[in-house]
mmCIF file of C-alpha atoms in Angstrom:
data_model
loop_
_atom_site.group_PDB
_atom_site.id
_atom_site.type_symbol
_atom_site.label_atom_id
_atom_site.label_comp_id
_atom_site.label_asym_id
_atom_site.label_seq_id
_atom_site.Cartn_x
_atom_site.Cartn_y
_atom_site.Cartn_z
ATOM 1 C CA MET A 1 113.202 76.258 82.326
ATOM 2 C CA ALA A 2 111.503 79.560 82.825
ATOM 3 C CA LYS A 3 107.736 79.540 83.412
ATOM 4 C CA THR A 4 105.358 80.650 80.570
ATOM 5 C CA ILE A 5 103.488 83.851 81.802
ATOM 6 C CA LEU A 6 99.601 83.628 81.603
ATOM 7 C CA PHE A 7 97.954 87.152 82.025
ATOM 8 C CA LEU A 8 94.421 86.875 83.312
ATOM 9 C CA LEU A 9 91.947 89.487 82.703
ATOM 10 C CA HIS A 10 88.638 89.462 84.803
ATOM 11 C CA GLY A 11 85.140 90.508 83.543
ATOM 12 C CA MET A 12 82.526 93.116 84.764
ATOM 13 C CA GLY A 13 81.859 93.511 88.356
ATOM 14 C CA ARG A 14 83.577 94.082 91.552
ATOM 15 C CA PHE A 15 87.041 92.564 92.250
ATOM 16 C CA GLU A 16 89.257 92.281 95.120
ATOM 17 C CA LYS A 17 93.096 92.285 94.885
ATOM 18 C CA GLU A 18 93.071 88.379 95.198
ATOM 19 C CA TRP A 19 90.390 88.221 92.470
ATOM 20 C CA ALA A 20 92.154 85.302 90.521
ATOM 21 C CA LYS A 21 92.806 83.127 93.464
ATOM 22 C CA GLU A 22 89.966 80.841 92.628
ATOM 23 C CA THR A 23 90.633 80.837 88.954
ATOM 24 C CA ILE A 24 94.272 79.904 89.364
ATOM 25 C CA ALA A 25 93.334 77.108 92.021
ATOM 26 C CA GLN A 26 90.992 75.648 89.340
ATOM 27 C CA LEU A 27 93.532 75.737 86.661
ATOM 28 C CA ASN A 28 95.850 73.851 89.078
ATOM 29 C CA GLU A 29 93.266 71.331 90.195
ATOM 30 C CA LEU A 30 91.665 70.458 86.860
ATOM 31 C CA PRO A 31 94.589 68.367 85.452
ATOM 32 C CA ASP A 32 94.189 65.985 88.513
ATOM 33 C CA THR A 33 90.434 65.934 87.988
ATOM 34 C CA TYR A 34 90.687 64.751 84.536
ATOM 35 C CA ASP A 35 93.989 62.903 84.516
ATOM 36 C CA TYR A 36 96.063 65.176 82.198
ATOM 37 C CA SER A 37 99.100 63.308 82.872
ATOM 38 C CA TRP A 38 101.476 65.379 80.855
ATOM 39 C CA ILE A 39 100.859 68.178 83.252
ATOM 40 C CA THR A 40 100.735 66.267 86.439
ATOM 41 C CA THR A 41 103.818 64.234 85.742
ATOM 42 C CA ASP A 42 107.105 65.373 84.209
ATOM 43 C CA PRO A 43 107.518 63.524 80.787
ATOM 44 C CA ALA A 44 111.276 63.636 81.151
ATOM 45 C CA ASP A 45 111.227 60.733 83.631
ATOM 46 C CA GLY A 46 107.586 59.715 83.960
ATOM 47 C CA THR A 47 107.603 59.791 87.781
ATOM 48 C CA THR A 48 108.299 63.238 89.076
ATOM 49 C CA LYS A 49 104.996 64.967 90.183
ATOM 50 C CA ARG A 50 104.419 68.683 89.111
ATOM 51 C CA THR A 51 101.459 71.096 88.795
ATOM 52 C CA PHE A 52 100.213 73.761 86.571
ATOM 53 C CA ALA A 53 101.723 76.244 88.771
ATOM 54 C CA ASP A 54 105.135 74.676 88.355
ATOM 55 C CA LEU A 55 104.914 75.441 84.608
ATOM 56 C CA VAL A 56 103.075 78.824 84.606
ATOM 57 C CA ASP A 57 103.283 82.134 86.147
ATOM 58 C CA CYS A 58 99.677 83.485 86.549
ATOM 59 C CA ILE A 59 99.570 87.286 86.463
ATOM 60 C CA PRO A 60 96.172 88.836 87.219
ATOM 61 C CA ILE A 61 95.385 92.158 85.717
ATOM 62 C CA GLN A 62 92.852 94.293 87.718
ATOM 63 C CA TYR A 63 91.054 97.230 86.334
ATOM 64 C CA ASP A 64 87.712 97.497 87.707
ATOM 65 C CA HIS A 65 88.708 100.214 90.353
ATOM 66 C CA VAL A 66 88.763 102.618 87.366
ATOM 67 C CA PHE A 67 84.916 102.163 86.978
ATOM 68 C CA ASP A 68 84.273 102.541 90.696
ATOM 69 C CA ARG A 69 86.401 105.739 90.817
ATOM 70 C CA TYR A 70 84.245 107.387 88.022
ATOM 71 C CA LEU A 71 81.090 106.207 89.609
ATOM 72 C CA LYS A 72 81.943 107.674 92.859
ATOM 73 C CA GLN A 73 82.950 110.937 91.106
ATOM 74 C CA TRP A 74 79.771 111.127 88.864
ATOM 75 C CA GLY A 75 77.333 109.408 91.067
ATOM 76 C CA ALA A 76 75.723 105.962 90.792
ATOM 77 C CA SER A 77 72.258 106.985 89.787
ATOM 78 C CA THR A 78 70.366 107.384 86.552
ATOM 79 C CA GLU A 79 70.185 110.948 86.904
ATOM 80 C CA ALA A 80 73.951 111.368 87.375
ATOM 81 C CA LEU A 81 74.547 108.916 84.540
ATOM 82 C CA SER A 82 72.247 110.738 82.355
ATOM 83 C CA ALA A 83 73.889 114.105 83.018
ATOM 84 C CA LYS A 84 77.221 112.794 82.271
ATOM 85 C CA ALA A 85 75.828 111.234 78.933
ATOM 86 C CA LYS A 86 74.696 114.604 77.957
ATOM 87 C CA GLU A 87 78.163 116.170 78.963
ATOM 88 C CA PHE A 88 79.947 113.623 76.800
ATOM 89 C CA GLY A 89 77.591 113.607 73.832
ATOM 90 C CA VAL A 90 76.625 110.011 74.555
ATOM 91 C CA ASP A 91 73.082 108.704 73.817
ATOM 92 C CA LEU A 92 72.006 106.225 76.673
ATOM 93 C CA SER A 93 68.341 106.885 76.385
ATOM 94 C CA ARG A 94 67.556 103.400 75.388
ATOM 95 C CA VAL A 95 69.231 101.827 78.441
ATOM 96 C CA LEU A 96 68.247 104.475 80.877
ATOM 97 C CA GLY A 97 64.706 104.480 79.710
ATOM 98 C CA TRP A 98 64.574 100.568 80.274
ATOM 99 C CA LEU A 99 66.244 100.932 83.604
ATOM 100 C CA GLU A 100 63.483 103.123 84.661
ATOM 101 C CA HIS A 101 61.026 100.225 84.512
ATOM 102 C CA ALA A 102 63.443 97.372 85.602
ATOM 103 C CA ASP A 103 62.688 95.544 88.856
ATOM 104 C CA GLU A 104 65.012 95.741 91.941
ATOM 105 C CA VAL A 105 67.042 92.630 91.030
ATOM 106 C CA GLU A 106 67.719 94.036 87.625
ATOM 107 C CA LYS A 107 68.710 97.425 88.999
ATOM 108 C CA ASN A 108 71.058 95.946 91.346
ATOM 109 C CA PHE A 109 72.902 93.824 88.694
ATOM 110 C CA PHE A 110 73.178 96.927 86.519
ATOM 111 C CA TRP A 111 74.942 98.832 89.136
ATOM 112 C CA THR A 112 77.040 96.115 90.507
ATOM 113 C CA HIS A 113 77.969 94.457 87.049
ATOM 114 C CA VAL A 114 76.697 95.597 83.849
ATOM 115 C CA VAL A 115 77.509 99.483 84.212
ATOM 116 C CA ASP A 116 81.077 98.604 83.714
ATOM 117 C CA VAL A 117 80.176 97.453 80.127
ATOM 118 C CA LEU A 118 78.419 100.636 79.489
ATOM 119 C CA LEU A 119 80.985 102.863 81.087
ATOM 120 C CA TYR A 120 83.908 101.153 78.946
ATOM 121 C CA ARG A 121 81.903 101.307 75.703
ATOM 122 C CA PHE A 122 80.480 104.725 75.694
ATOM 123 C CA PHE A 123 82.776 107.075 77.769
ATOM 124 C CA SER A 124 86.004 107.561 76.083
ATOM 125 C CA ILE A 125 87.703 108.854 79.062
ATOM 126 C CA VAL A 126 87.207 105.721 80.920
ATOM 127 C CA THR A 127 88.030 103.485 77.983
ATOM 128 C CA ALA A 128 91.298 105.221 77.549
ATOM 129 C CA GLU A 129 92.363 105.029 81.094
ATOM 130 C CA VAL A 130 91.542 101.435 81.365
ATOM 131 C CA ARG A 131 93.064 100.497 78.103
ATOM 132 C CA VAL A 132 96.494 102.268 78.991
ATOM 133 C CA ARG A 133 96.502 100.740 82.659
ATOM 134 C CA VAL A 134 96.235 97.316 81.320
ATOM 135 C CA ARG A 135 98.760 97.727 78.572
ATOM 136 C CA ASP A 136 101.083 99.244 81.150
ATOM 137 C CA ALA A 137 100.554 96.331 83.425
ATOM 138 C CA ILE A 138 101.327 93.606 80.795
ATOM 139 C CA ALA A 139 104.260 95.579 79.544
ATOM 140 C CA GLU A 140 105.648 96.025 83.101
ATOM 141 C CA LYS A 141 105.716 92.271 83.573
ATOM 142 C CA LEU A 142 107.113 91.461 80.245
ATOM 143 C CA GLU A 143 109.883 93.771 81.081
ATOM 144 C CA GLU A 144 110.649 92.233 84.316
ATOM 145 C CA ALA A 145 110.692 88.843 82.922
ATOM 146 C CA SER A 146 113.080 89.769 80.108
ATOM 147 C CA ARG A 147 115.417 91.765 82.333
ATOM 148 C CA ASP A 148 118.255 89.158 82.487
ATOM 149 C CA GLY A 149 118.074 88.555 78.690
ATOM 150 C CA GLN A 150 115.561 85.721 79.212
ATOM 151 C CA ILE A 151 113.381 84.906 76.176
ATOM 152 C CA VAL A 152 109.657 85.514 77.297
ATOM 153 C CA SER A 153 106.883 83.210 76.565
ATOM 154 C CA ALA A 154 103.525 84.771 77.367
ATOM 155 C CA SER A 155 99.894 84.157 76.651
ATOM 156 C CA VAL A 156 96.516 85.951 77.704
ATOM 157 C CA LEU A 157 93.387 84.484 79.149
ATOM 158 C CA ALA A 158 90.492 86.960 79.280
ATOM 159 C CA TYR A 159 86.794 86.694 80.167
ATOM 160 C CA SER A 160 83.730 88.657 79.454
ATOM 161 C CA LEU A 161 84.333 92.586 79.463
ATOM 162 C CA GLY A 162 88.020 91.584 79.849
ATOM 163 C CA THR A 163 87.981 90.214 76.314
ATOM 164 C CA ALA A 164 87.407 93.553 74.858
ATOM 165 C CA VAL A 165 89.809 95.206 77.296
ATOM 166 C CA ALA A 166 92.522 92.835 76.420
ATOM 167 C CA HIS A 167 91.946 93.335 72.760
ATOM 168 C CA ASP A 168 92.104 96.993 73.120
ATOM 169 C CA ALA A 169 95.207 97.267 75.442
ATOM 170 C CA LEU A 170 96.930 94.511 73.416
ATOM 171 C CA ALA A 171 96.252 96.263 70.119
ATOM 172 C CA LEU A 172 97.714 99.494 71.745
ATOM 173 C CA LEU A 173 100.826 97.597 73.095
ATOM 174 C CA GLY A 174 101.348 96.082 69.776
ATOM 175 C CA THR A 175 101.291 99.248 67.621
ATOM 176 C CA GLN A 176 102.506 102.126 69.724
ATOM 177 C CA PRO A 177 105.968 102.358 71.496
ATOM 178 C CA ILE A 178 105.483 102.814 75.384
ATOM 179 C CA PRO A 179 106.901 106.442 76.458
ATOM 180 C CA THR A 180 109.689 106.054 79.053
ATOM 181 C CA PRO A 181 112.154 108.686 80.307
ATOM 182 C CA ALA A 182 114.780 107.076 78.316
ATOM 183 C CA GLY A 183 112.694 107.221 75.082
ATOM 184 C CA PRO A 184 110.206 105.248 73.450
ATOM 185 C CA ASN A 185 110.207 101.492 74.220
ATOM 186 C CA ASN A 186 109.647 99.569 71.021
ATOM 187 C CA ALA A 187 110.344 95.985 72.650
ATOM 188 C CA TRP A 188 106.685 95.057 72.687
ATOM 189 C CA LEU A 189 105.442 96.030 69.249
ATOM 190 C CA ALA A 190 104.051 93.284 67.090
ATOM 191 C CA ASP A 191 107.020 93.528 64.888
ATOM 192 C CA ASN A 192 109.352 92.640 67.682
ATOM 193 C CA PHE A 193 107.446 90.272 70.015
ATOM 194 C CA THR A 194 104.718 87.606 69.484
ATOM 195 C CA PHE A 195 102.682 86.182 72.288
ATOM 196 C CA ASP A 196 102.039 82.357 72.166
ATOM 197 C CA SER A 197 98.080 82.197 72.696
ATOM 198 C CA ILE A 198 95.145 84.232 73.458
ATOM 199 C CA PHE A 199 92.093 82.648 75.050
ATOM 200 C CA MET A 200 88.894 84.510 74.955
ATOM 201 C CA CYS A 201 85.897 83.283 77.048
ATOM 202 C CA ALA A 202 82.552 85.012 76.448
ATOM 203 C CA ASN A 203 84.056 87.265 73.811
ATOM 204 C CA VAL A 204 82.373 90.581 73.523
ATOM 205 C CA GLY A 205 85.230 92.291 71.659
ATOM 206 C CA ARG A 206 83.097 92.657 68.526
ATOM 207 C CA VAL A 207 80.058 94.299 69.989
ATOM 208 C CA LEU A 208 82.098 96.643 72.076
ATOM 209 C CA GLU A 209 84.664 97.403 69.328
ATOM 210 C CA THR A 210 85.563 100.890 68.659
ATOM 211 C CA VAL A 211 88.962 101.629 66.978
ATOM 212 C CA PRO A 212 90.818 99.571 66.170
ATOM 213 C CA ARG A 213 88.174 96.917 64.982
ATOM 214 C CA VAL A 214 88.736 93.526 66.101
ATOM 215 C CA TYR A 215 88.952 91.953 62.798
ATOM 216 C CA GLN A 216 91.483 94.561 61.457
ATOM 217 C CA SER A 217 93.862 94.831 64.521
ATOM 218 C CA VAL A 218 97.151 93.147 65.285
ATOM 219 C CA VAL A 219 95.349 90.943 67.855
ATOM 220 C CA ARG A 220 95.065 88.053 65.624
ATOM 221 C CA PRO A 221 96.894 84.790 64.758
ATOM 222 C CA ALA A 222 99.468 84.428 62.083
ATOM 223 C CA THR A 223 97.782 83.619 58.828
ATOM 224 C CA SER A 224 98.687 83.710 55.029
ATOM 225 C CA VAL A 225 97.045 87.149 55.062
ATOM 226 C CA ASP A 226 99.713 89.965 54.609
ATOM 227 C CA GLN A 227 98.959 91.809 58.040
ATOM 228 C CA PRO A 228 100.825 91.741 61.208
ATOM 229 C CA SER A 229 99.923 89.375 63.863
ATOM 230 C CA TYR A 230 100.554 89.581 67.654
ATOM 231 C CA PHE A 231 99.608 85.922 68.463
ATOM 232 C CA ASN A 232 100.674 82.392 67.300
ATOM 233 C CA SER A 233 97.170 81.174 68.051
ATOM 234 C CA TYR A 234 93.798 82.764 69.063
ATOM 235 C CA TYR A 235 91.125 80.616 70.972
ATOM 236 C CA ASN A 236 87.467 81.597 71.177
ATOM 237 C CA PHE A 237 84.950 80.075 73.642
ATOM 238 C CA ARG A 238 81.178 80.582 74.233
ATOM 239 C CA HIS A 239 78.381 78.810 75.996
ATOM 240 C CA ALA A 240 75.107 78.399 74.097
ATOM 241 C CA LEU A 241 73.029 80.007 76.877
ATOM 242 C CA ASP A 242 75.196 83.049 77.732
ATOM 243 C CA PRO A 243 73.846 86.107 75.844
ATOM 244 C CA PHE A 244 77.014 88.098 76.245
ATOM 245 C CA PRO A 245 79.160 86.648 73.467
ATOM 246 C CA ALA A 246 75.878 85.981 71.256
ATOM 247 C CA VAL A 247 75.238 89.805 70.424
ATOM 248 C CA ARG A 248 77.300 90.210 67.282
ATOM 249 C CA PRO A 249 79.272 86.949 67.946
ATOM 250 C CA PHE A 250 82.911 86.961 67.176
ATOM 251 C CA GLY A 251 83.541 84.879 64.162
ATOM 252 C CA PRO A 252 86.327 86.059 61.856
ATOM 253 C CA LEU A 253 86.860 84.679 58.235
ATOM 254 C CA GLY A 254 90.108 83.752 56.684
ATOM 255 C CA TRP A 255 92.038 83.513 59.990
ATOM 256 C CA GLY A 256 93.171 80.058 59.093
ATOM 257 C CA SER A 257 93.901 77.046 61.420
ATOM 258 C CA ARG A 258 95.546 79.152 64.146
ATOM 259 C CA TYR A 259 92.061 80.581 64.915
ATOM 260 C CA ILE A 260 90.453 77.861 67.062
ATOM 261 C CA GLU A 261 86.752 77.992 67.744
ATOM 262 C CA GLY A 262 85.949 75.758 70.729
ATOM 263 C CA GLU A 263 82.879 73.781 70.899
ATOM 264 C CA SER A 264 79.962 75.683 72.208
ATOM 265 C CA GLY A 265 79.092 74.577 75.897
ATOM 266 C CA THR A 266 75.550 73.466 76.652
ATOM 267 C CA LYS A 267 75.613 72.071 80.076
ATOM 268 C CA VAL A 268 74.406 73.954 83.040
ATOM 269 C CA MET A 269 76.340 73.258 86.115
ATOM 270 C CA GLN A 270 75.332 76.514 87.629
ATOM 271 C CA PHE A 271 72.680 78.793 86.613
ATOM 272 C CA ASP A 272 75.184 81.711 85.901
ATOM 273 C CA VAL A 273 76.598 79.989 82.985
ATOM 274 C CA HIS A 274 78.522 83.361 82.306
ATOM 275 C CA SER A 275 80.716 82.753 85.180
ATOM 276 C CA PHE A 276 84.459 82.267 84.609
ATOM 277 C CA THR A 277 84.725 79.340 86.630
ATOM 278 C CA HIS A 278 81.811 77.653 84.682
ATOM 279 C CA TYR A 279 83.513 78.214 81.375
ATOM 280 C CA LEU A 280 86.925 76.788 82.677
ATOM 281 C CA ALA A 281 85.222 73.664 84.335
ATOM 282 C CA ASP A 282 84.332 72.426 80.862
ATOM 283 C CA PRO A 283 86.996 70.433 78.926
ATOM 284 C CA ARG A 284 85.939 72.264 75.861
ATOM 285 C CA VAL A 285 87.575 75.227 77.443
ATOM 286 C CA HIS A 286 90.351 74.109 79.761
ATOM 287 C CA ALA A 287 91.583 71.465 77.763
ATOM 288 C CA LEU A 288 92.230 73.828 74.712
ATOM 289 C CA VAL A 289 93.866 76.289 77.165
ATOM 290 C CA TYR A 290 96.291 73.647 78.340
ATOM 291 C CA ARG A 291 97.199 72.717 74.652
ATOM 292 C CA GLY A 292 97.553 76.272 73.825
ATOM 293 C CA LEU A 293 99.997 76.826 76.607
ATOM 294 C CA PHE A 294 101.948 73.523 76.330
ATOM 295 C CA GLY A 295 101.361 71.917 73.009
ATOM 296 C CA SER A 296 98.912 69.231 72.026
ATOM 297 C CA ALA A 297 100.642 66.572 74.165
ATOM 298 C CA ALA A 298 99.246 68.246 77.313
ATOM 299 C CA VAL A 299 95.925 66.814 76.598
ATOM 300 C CA SER A 300 95.929 63.893 74.162
ATOM 301 C CA ALA A 301 93.074 63.158 71.877
ATOM 302 C CA PRO A 302 91.864 60.109 74.014
ATOM 303 C CA GLN A 303 92.229 62.347 77.237
ATOM 304 C CA PHE A 304 90.242 65.072 75.762
ATOM 305 C CA LYS A 305 87.456 62.734 74.628
ATOM 306 C CA LYS A 306 87.338 60.976 78.028
ATOM 307 C CA ALA A 307 87.366 64.355 79.771
ATOM 308 C CA LYS A 308 84.151 65.498 77.858
ATOM 309 C CA THR A 309 82.285 62.504 78.620
ATOM 310 C CA GLN A 310 83.289 62.603 82.199
ATOM 311 C CA TYR A 311 82.091 66.280 82.352
ATOM 312 C CA ASP A 312 78.818 65.666 80.510
ATOM 313 C CA ALA A 313 77.990 62.735 82.730
ATOM 314 C CA LEU A 314 77.980 65.348 85.773
ATOM 315 C CA PRO A 315 74.404 66.138 86.972
ATOM 316 C CA GLU A 316 72.845 69.526 86.326
ATOM 317 C CA PRO A 317 70.624 71.201 89.065
ATOM 318 C CA LYS A 318 67.996 68.806 90.181
ATOM 319 C CA CYS A 319 65.099 71.531 90.167
ATOM 320 C CA ILE A 320 63.896 70.478 86.724
ATOM 321 C CA ALA A 321 61.136 73.023 86.526
ATOM 322 C CA GLU A 322 63.425 75.955 87.363
ATOM 323 C CA LEU A 323 66.164 74.561 85.109
ATOM 324 C CA THR A 324 63.667 74.251 82.156
ATOM 325 C CA HIS A 325 62.373 77.744 82.791
ATOM 326 C CA PHE A 326 65.832 79.276 83.058
ATOM 327 C CA LYS A 327 67.044 77.692 79.674
ATOM 328 C CA SER A 328 63.974 79.012 78.111
ATOM 329 C CA ALA A 329 64.528 82.627 79.685
ATOM 330 C CA ALA A 330 68.013 82.610 78.580
ATOM 331 C CA GLN A 331 67.098 81.512 74.986
ATOM 332 C CA ARG A 332 64.421 84.388 74.675
ATOM 333 C CA ILE A 333 67.029 86.875 76.262
ATOM 334 C CA ILE A 334 69.605 85.938 73.504
ATOM 335 C CA ALA A 335 67.123 86.055 70.658
ATOM 336 C CA LEU A 336 65.977 89.764 71.839
ATOM 337 C CA ALA A 337 69.780 90.822 72.259
ATOM 338 C CA GLN A 338 70.725 89.468 68.905
ATOM 339 C CA THR A 339 67.733 91.473 67.254
ATOM 340 C CA GLY A 340 69.195 94.618 68.733
ATOM 341 C CA ALA A 341 72.755 93.534 67.933
ATOM 342 C CA ASP A 342 74.521 96.586 69.533
ATOM 343 C CA PRO A 343 75.985 97.569 73.048
ATOM 344 C CA ASN A 344 72.515 98.622 74.344
ATOM 345 C CA ALA A 345 71.218 95.220 73.625
ATOM 346 C CA LEU A 346 74.106 93.727 75.358
ATOM 347 C CA VAL A 347 73.845 95.675 78.418
ATOM 348 C CA ILE A 348 69.921 95.112 78.693
ATOM 349 C CA GLY A 349 70.094 91.489 77.787
ATOM 350 C CA GLY A 350 72.981 91.084 80.027
ATOM 351 C CA VAL A 351 71.212 92.348 83.210
ATOM 352 C CA GLN A 352 68.112 90.359 82.278
ATOM 353 C CA PHE A 353 70.204 87.273 82.246
ATOM 354 C CA LEU A 354 71.973 87.779 85.438
ATOM 355 C CA ALA A 355 68.454 88.350 87.065
ATOM 356 C CA ALA A 356 67.060 85.176 85.482
ATOM 357 C CA ALA A 357 70.099 83.175 86.708
ATOM 358 C CA GLU A 358 69.719 84.579 90.163
ATOM 359 C CA GLU A 359 66.072 83.994 90.244
ATOM 360 C CA ALA A 360 66.652 80.387 89.336
ATOM 361 C CA ARG A 361 69.459 79.998 91.855
ATOM 362 C CA VAL A 362 67.141 81.348 94.698
ATOM 363 C CA ALA A 363 64.442 78.948 93.656
ATOM 364 C CA CYS A 364 66.645 75.964 93.339
ATOM 365 C CA PRO A 365 68.893 76.117 96.534
#
């Protein structure tokens, strides 16, 4: 049996070629940790051991080098960014004005992480290149997998900025033929192909949306609505203390039962609750990923309940004062960012959150 393909899209920040190694290892280890026996033991005979890797071909998609290249060309400074904003007719005065008074930790997180969000949302030349590169990377793998007439089964797991990138690239893939020397390739249009599931962790697609809008595009599950759909199921996950998905939160109406809104996480296993690994560690996320990939038998209802109980019993950081301060800070940042409710608020609130998480981490080693 051919493996299902799972495309992985990272978020903001700097990523090496092997960026997904930790994420893939985590997806492999969690079934043993929580005794998801359908994944760890072949149900055909009940004895043959297997792993997540035996069932899924994980394909990491990397795009952060696009941001790096533009920053090197333009210059990684407020002056250079301000000059480029004027050149492109973009108003960044709110963010850059705030940045002038930010502390050094905040400035560092802006330039190492959150500037990617700003570049992707406001500079169309960057947006277009990222979308096309990701679209082409996905299409290339789909072409390779179908080369021998094999029926392709594919899903997408995206995180943070990667949720917006995934939406935009897939909306492009699903609606426009890919140009090739032999002519337009229509194989991956939404009319001709359907992905199994899309899993969105810390979804920022709505606050960063341009065209097409996230509620109107083909990146949606099959519903009774007379509109093309590109996915059988759409899963959405957020953590209650993560400000990134809280600014204009994703929450479509009328998408039916194939849109699954996961339970919001509340536990703090590490102060950066926005991290990809922190999201996946919670059964409220990973159990639904396994179900979306393999069907409900992959994690039974009793197993799901037991896994949540087991995870919730794990200890949070022992520095009570720092933990309490961090939770309060995160809630204040979320409230302020939701008031702004736009990409500027996302950038500023995101930087403030990462700085608060780092402050707590240093104070609670």
